[in-house]
Amino acid sequence: QLQASGGGLVQAGGSLRLSCAASGRTGSAYTMGWFRQAPGKPREFVARITWSGGSTYYVDSVKGRFTISRDNAKNIVYLQMSSLKPEDSAVYYCAASSKLTTKSDYDYWGQGTQVTVSS
């Protein structure tokens, strides 16, 4: 019900755009979020957006470099990532919540897409 895509290998300083297509129950979620998990590290919140008003929130480490947006008509949430750094390398997951939330209380998770940033 959440299909993430768009990951890949990019050089430091480059850009990638991740997409998360929501269907079924996740299409009526209130909040959509992006998380990431690097090997040996806990999962980390990256950004979130509300479907209705488009309210956004970012972790400090990506502010000014990443932009989360949504296309309500297509039920897709995007994560535009620019000025990528090697420390951004991780599996990125999208998630959906039925409530207004930021870093927790997500009900549905996508399968993840790998982002690798080479130095």
PDB file of C-alpha atoms in Angstrom, residues 23-63:
ATOM      1  CA  SER A  23      -2.976   3.307  -2.155  1.00  0.00           C
ATOM      2  CA  GLY A  24      -5.797   1.740  -0.224  1.00  0.00           C
ATOM      3  CA  ARG A  25      -6.093   2.933   3.356  1.00  0.00           C
ATOM      4  CA  THR A  26      -2.815   4.801   3.144  1.00  0.00           C
ATOM      5  CA  GLY A  27      -4.325   7.060   0.525  1.00  0.00           C
ATOM      6  CA  SER A  28      -6.456   8.650   3.256  1.00  0.00           C
ATOM      7  CA  ALA A  29      -3.669   9.025   5.772  1.00  0.00           C
ATOM      8  CA  TYR A  30      -3.219  12.351   7.556  1.00  0.00           C
ATOM      9  CA  THR A  31       0.562  12.462   7.721  1.00  0.00           C
ATOM     10  CA  MET A  32       3.193  10.997   5.438  1.00  0.00           C
ATOM     11  CA  GLY A  33       6.758  10.628   6.591  1.00  0.00           C
ATOM     12  CA  TRP A  34      10.178   9.626   5.352  1.00  0.00           C
ATOM     13  CA  PHE A  35      12.617   7.719   7.541  1.00  0.00           C
ATOM     14  CA  ARG A  36      16.018   6.219   6.871  1.00  0.00           C
ATOM     15  CA  GLN A  37      18.189   3.509   8.336  1.00  0.00           C
ATOM     16  CA  ALA A  38      21.887   3.086   7.748  1.00  0.00           C
ATOM     17  CA  PRO A  39      23.651  -0.222   8.521  1.00  0.00           C
ATOM     18  CA  GLY A  40      24.190  -0.666  12.229  1.00  0.00           C
ATOM     19  CA  LYS A  41      22.179   2.422  13.109  1.00  0.00           C
ATOM     20  CA  PRO A  42      18.636   2.898  14.365  1.00  0.00           C
ATOM     21  CA  ARG A  43      15.940   4.135  12.058  1.00  0.00           C
ATOM     22  CA  GLU A  44      15.924   7.925  11.846  1.00  0.00           C
ATOM     23  CA  PHE A  45      13.113  10.330  11.071  1.00  0.00           C
ATOM     24  CA  VAL A  46      13.859  12.526   8.057  1.00  0.00           C
ATOM     25  CA  ALA A  47      10.788  14.562   7.121  1.00  0.00           C
ATOM     26  CA  ARG A  48       7.026  14.582   7.183  1.00  0.00           C
ATOM     27  CA  ILE A  49       4.139  16.317   5.465  1.00  0.00           C
ATOM     28  CA  THR A  50       0.397  16.452   6.013  1.00  0.00           C
ATOM     29  CA  TRP A  51      -1.812  15.551   3.068  1.00  0.00           C
ATOM     30  CA  SER A  52      -4.284  18.371   3.624  1.00  0.00           C
ATOM     31  CA  GLY A  53      -2.381  21.514   4.447  1.00  0.00           C
ATOM     32  CA  GLY A  54       1.065  20.451   3.401  1.00  0.00           C
ATOM     33  CA  SER A  55       2.622  21.238   6.773  1.00  0.00           C
ATOM     34  CA  THR A  56       6.220  20.063   6.756  1.00  0.00           C
ATOM     35  CA  TYR A  57       8.863  19.217   9.328  1.00  0.00           C
ATOM     36  CA  TYR A  58      12.482  18.150   8.860  1.00  0.00           C
ATOM     37  CA  VAL A  59      15.252  16.731  10.948  1.00  0.00           C
ATOM     38  CA  ASP A  60      17.954  19.357  11.374  1.00  0.00           C
ATOM     39  CA  SER A  61      20.555  17.427   9.380  1.00  0.00           C
ATOM     40  CA  VAL A  62      18.559  17.706   6.127  1.00  0.00           C
ATOM     41  CA  LYS A  63      17.081  21.175   6.462  1.00  0.00           C
TER      42      LYS A  63
END
